[in-house]
């Protein structure tokens, strides 16, 4: 029984971390966000709402300076103040910002937001369990190996989610009559907007796929849709 104690403790730790992370995220977003009201953007979200068969799409403005969009575990969609200010200064178009909203809607519709919170907690549990076991086998290196393995796993799962949300957004934008051009043009400028400019970790450790790979995936979808269109 004792040999399974680290694993059981890791599972309990994961459950506790999930509950705590959900509570902390909700409290932070509630305290620092308000519903976004922008006439140009609302016209586009109304078109997406009609395509989805829902009354409206609510978007919230999260008061942080980074450039990002996010989907909360409870299904709410957020744009950061930093992203919205780029839009107000004309660096991002309303259609490009709508493509971000469509992407985040994809995360919600596909269950990524809640799953990511669970995955995060589970990965922490795996990290603890691996560090405990490997620490006995490879003293001094066990924690490093455990951290590397869980980081690789998290990055791979996250990149898969991004591709899926991109595909959902592309389909929604096309159905709404907005098209994928704003989605692709935003990707082309995203590294400049966020200040990354290609710097940082290599692609296989990044939580998001490379820009060109995301654009290529969208264009592959478009080519497939074109082939599947019924001919006159």
mmCIF file of C-alpha atoms in Angstrom, residues 20-156:
data_model
loop_
_atom_site.group_PDB
_atom_site.id
_atom_site.type_symbol
_atom_site.label_atom_id
_atom_site.label_comp_id
_atom_site.label_asym_id
_atom_site.label_seq_id
_atom_site.Cartn_x
_atom_site.Cartn_y
_atom_site.Cartn_z
ATOM 1 C CA UNK A 20 -8.658 26.032 -6.214
ATOM 2 C CA UNK A 21 -7.649 27.063 -9.754
ATOM 3 C CA UNK A 22 -11.291 27.317 -10.864
ATOM 4 C CA UNK A 23 -12.180 29.447 -7.851
ATOM 5 C CA UNK A 24 -9.158 31.720 -8.216
ATOM 6 C CA UNK A 25 -9.689 32.207 -11.962
ATOM 7 C CA UNK A 26 -13.370 33.103 -11.527
ATOM 8 C CA UNK A 27 -12.604 35.544 -8.712
ATOM 9 C CA UNK A 28 -9.888 37.270 -10.743
ATOM 10 C CA UNK A 29 -12.048 37.606 -13.857
ATOM 11 C CA UNK A 30 -15.090 38.818 -11.904
ATOM 12 C CA UNK A 31 -13.031 41.490 -10.168
ATOM 13 C CA UNK A 32 -11.226 42.808 -13.231
ATOM 14 C CA UNK A 33 -13.674 42.636 -16.130
ATOM 15 C CA UNK A 34 -16.837 44.233 -17.496
ATOM 16 C CA UNK A 35 -19.021 43.425 -20.486
ATOM 17 C CA UNK A 36 -17.614 44.919 -23.675
ATOM 18 C CA UNK A 37 -19.810 47.294 -25.661
ATOM 19 C CA UNK A 38 -18.483 48.302 -29.080
ATOM 20 C CA UNK A 39 -20.931 48.949 -31.964
ATOM 21 C CA UNK A 40 -18.677 47.728 -34.802
ATOM 22 C CA UNK A 41 -17.687 44.599 -32.962
ATOM 23 C CA UNK A 42 -21.279 43.894 -31.932
ATOM 24 C CA UNK A 43 -22.398 43.857 -35.579
ATOM 25 C CA UNK A 44 -19.893 41.085 -36.235
ATOM 26 C CA UNK A 45 -20.685 39.086 -33.093
ATOM 27 C CA UNK A 46 -24.388 39.357 -33.957
ATOM 28 C CA UNK A 47 -23.629 37.755 -37.332
ATOM 29 C CA UNK A 48 -21.771 34.946 -35.576
ATOM 30 C CA UNK A 49 -24.602 34.559 -33.078
ATOM 31 C CA UNK A 50 -27.069 34.194 -35.949
ATOM 32 C CA UNK A 51 -24.843 31.567 -37.568
ATOM 33 C CA UNK A 52 -24.724 29.663 -34.282
ATOM 34 C CA UNK A 53 -28.450 30.012 -33.653
ATOM 35 C CA UNK A 54 -28.034 31.862 -30.355
ATOM 36 C CA UNK A 55 -29.512 35.179 -29.237
ATOM 37 C CA UNK A 56 -26.224 36.991 -28.640
ATOM 38 C CA UNK A 57 -22.549 36.536 -27.888
ATOM 39 C CA UNK A 58 -21.347 38.292 -24.766
ATOM 40 C CA UNK A 59 -17.724 39.411 -24.698
ATOM 41 C CA UNK A 60 -16.030 40.724 -21.570
ATOM 42 C CA UNK A 61 -13.127 43.153 -21.310
ATOM 43 C CA UNK A 62 -10.400 41.896 -18.977
ATOM 44 C CA UNK A 63 -8.400 44.789 -17.533
ATOM 45 C CA UNK A 64 -4.853 43.607 -18.160
ATOM 46 C CA UNK A 65 -2.305 45.092 -20.567
ATOM 47 C CA UNK A 66 -1.174 41.918 -22.335
ATOM 48 C CA UNK A 67 -2.522 41.154 -25.815
ATOM 49 C CA UNK A 68 -4.674 38.056 -25.512
ATOM 50 C CA UNK A 69 -8.098 36.503 -25.681
ATOM 51 C CA UNK A 70 -9.311 33.783 -23.354
ATOM 52 C CA UNK A 71 -12.206 31.488 -22.631
ATOM 53 C CA UNK A 72 -13.010 30.910 -18.962
ATOM 54 C CA UNK A 73 -13.956 27.468 -17.631
ATOM 55 C CA UNK A 74 -17.506 28.775 -17.088
ATOM 56 C CA UNK A 75 -17.850 29.554 -20.821
ATOM 57 C CA UNK A 76 -17.371 33.319 -20.767
ATOM 58 C CA UNK A 77 -15.286 34.970 -23.498
ATOM 59 C CA UNK A 78 -12.737 37.667 -22.673
ATOM 60 C CA UNK A 79 -10.578 40.104 -24.607
ATOM 61 C CA UNK A 80 -7.804 41.843 -22.731
ATOM 62 C CA UNK A 81 -7.584 45.617 -22.458
ATOM 63 C CA UNK A 82 -4.237 45.415 -24.258
ATOM 64 C CA UNK A 83 -5.854 43.724 -27.266
ATOM 65 C CA UNK A 84 -8.785 46.127 -27.304
ATOM 66 C CA UNK A 85 -6.458 49.144 -27.259
ATOM 67 C CA UNK A 86 -4.649 47.760 -30.314
ATOM 68 C CA UNK A 87 -8.046 47.697 -32.009
ATOM 69 C CA UNK A 88 -8.887 51.250 -30.937
ATOM 70 C CA UNK A 89 -5.563 52.485 -32.343
ATOM 71 C CA UNK A 90 -6.266 50.814 -35.673
ATOM 72 C CA UNK A 91 -3.539 48.182 -35.365
ATOM 73 C CA UNK A 92 -6.206 45.463 -35.373
ATOM 74 C CA UNK A 93 -9.462 45.559 -37.364
ATOM 75 C CA UNK A 94 -12.896 44.738 -36.001
ATOM 76 C CA UNK A 95 -12.945 41.632 -38.213
ATOM 77 C CA UNK A 96 -9.582 40.494 -36.854
ATOM 78 C CA UNK A 97 -10.802 40.949 -33.304
ATOM 79 C CA UNK A 98 -13.955 39.018 -34.223
ATOM 80 C CA UNK A 99 -11.713 36.149 -35.345
ATOM 81 C CA UNK A 100 -10.221 36.071 -31.830
ATOM 82 C CA UNK A 101 -13.719 35.843 -30.356
ATOM 83 C CA UNK A 102 -14.560 33.026 -32.786
ATOM 84 C CA UNK A 103 -11.377 31.202 -31.722
ATOM 85 C CA UNK A 104 -12.276 31.491 -28.038
ATOM 86 C CA UNK A 105 -15.815 30.327 -28.795
ATOM 87 C CA UNK A 106 -14.165 27.274 -30.308
ATOM 88 C CA UNK A 107 -12.357 26.553 -27.053
ATOM 89 C CA UNK A 108 -15.676 26.740 -25.200
ATOM 90 C CA UNK A 109 -17.662 24.673 -27.720
ATOM 91 C CA UNK A 110 -14.996 21.964 -27.837
ATOM 92 C CA UNK A 111 -14.636 21.802 -24.060
ATOM 93 C CA UNK A 112 -11.026 22.974 -24.030
ATOM 94 C CA UNK A 113 -11.397 25.584 -21.296
ATOM 95 C CA UNK A 114 -12.598 23.207 -18.612
ATOM 96 C CA UNK A 115 -10.317 20.427 -19.850
ATOM 97 C CA UNK A 116 -7.285 22.694 -19.685
ATOM 98 C CA UNK A 117 -7.974 23.407 -16.031
ATOM 99 C CA UNK A 118 -8.268 19.674 -15.378
ATOM 100 C CA UNK A 119 -5.165 18.981 -17.462
ATOM 101 C CA UNK A 120 -3.209 21.620 -15.561
ATOM 102 C CA UNK A 121 -4.130 20.033 -12.260
ATOM 103 C CA UNK A 122 -3.438 16.544 -13.605
ATOM 104 C CA UNK A 123 -0.067 17.573 -14.978
ATOM 105 C CA UNK A 124 0.898 18.972 -11.606
ATOM 106 C CA UNK A 125 -0.087 15.656 -10.077
ATOM 107 C CA UNK A 126 1.974 13.750 -12.671
ATOM 108 C CA UNK A 127 4.901 16.066 -11.997
ATOM 109 C CA UNK A 128 4.727 15.363 -8.262
ATOM 110 C CA UNK A 129 4.420 11.588 -8.773
ATOM 111 C CA UNK A 130 7.239 11.455 -11.336
ATOM 112 C CA UNK A 131 9.503 13.629 -9.240
ATOM 113 C CA UNK A 132 8.922 11.326 -6.268
ATOM 114 C CA UNK A 133 9.639 8.131 -8.206
ATOM 115 C CA UNK A 134 12.472 9.463 -10.373
ATOM 116 C CA UNK A 135 14.018 11.250 -7.423
ATOM 117 C CA UNK A 136 14.695 7.844 -5.892
ATOM 118 C CA UNK A 137 16.051 6.368 -9.125
ATOM 119 C CA UNK A 138 18.050 9.378 -10.284
ATOM 120 C CA UNK A 139 18.808 11.559 -7.257
ATOM 121 C CA UNK A 140 19.273 15.196 -8.177
ATOM 122 C CA UNK A 141 17.884 14.789 -11.696
ATOM 123 C CA UNK A 142 14.449 13.356 -10.959
ATOM 124 C CA UNK A 143 12.726 16.714 -10.500
ATOM 125 C CA UNK A 144 14.320 18.132 -13.679
ATOM 126 C CA UNK A 145 13.254 15.118 -15.767
ATOM 127 C CA UNK A 146 9.720 15.210 -14.319
ATOM 128 C CA UNK A 147 9.385 18.920 -15.116
ATOM 129 C CA UNK A 148 10.636 18.431 -18.685
ATOM 130 C CA UNK A 149 8.291 15.527 -19.429
ATOM 131 C CA UNK A 150 5.192 17.272 -18.094
ATOM 132 C CA UNK A 151 6.097 20.504 -19.912
ATOM 133 C CA UNK A 152 6.392 18.614 -23.207
ATOM 134 C CA UNK A 153 3.043 16.905 -22.596
ATOM 135 C CA UNK A 154 1.318 20.194 -21.735
ATOM 136 C CA UNK A 155 2.716 21.948 -24.816
ATOM 137 C CA UNK A 156 1.592 19.176 -27.145
#
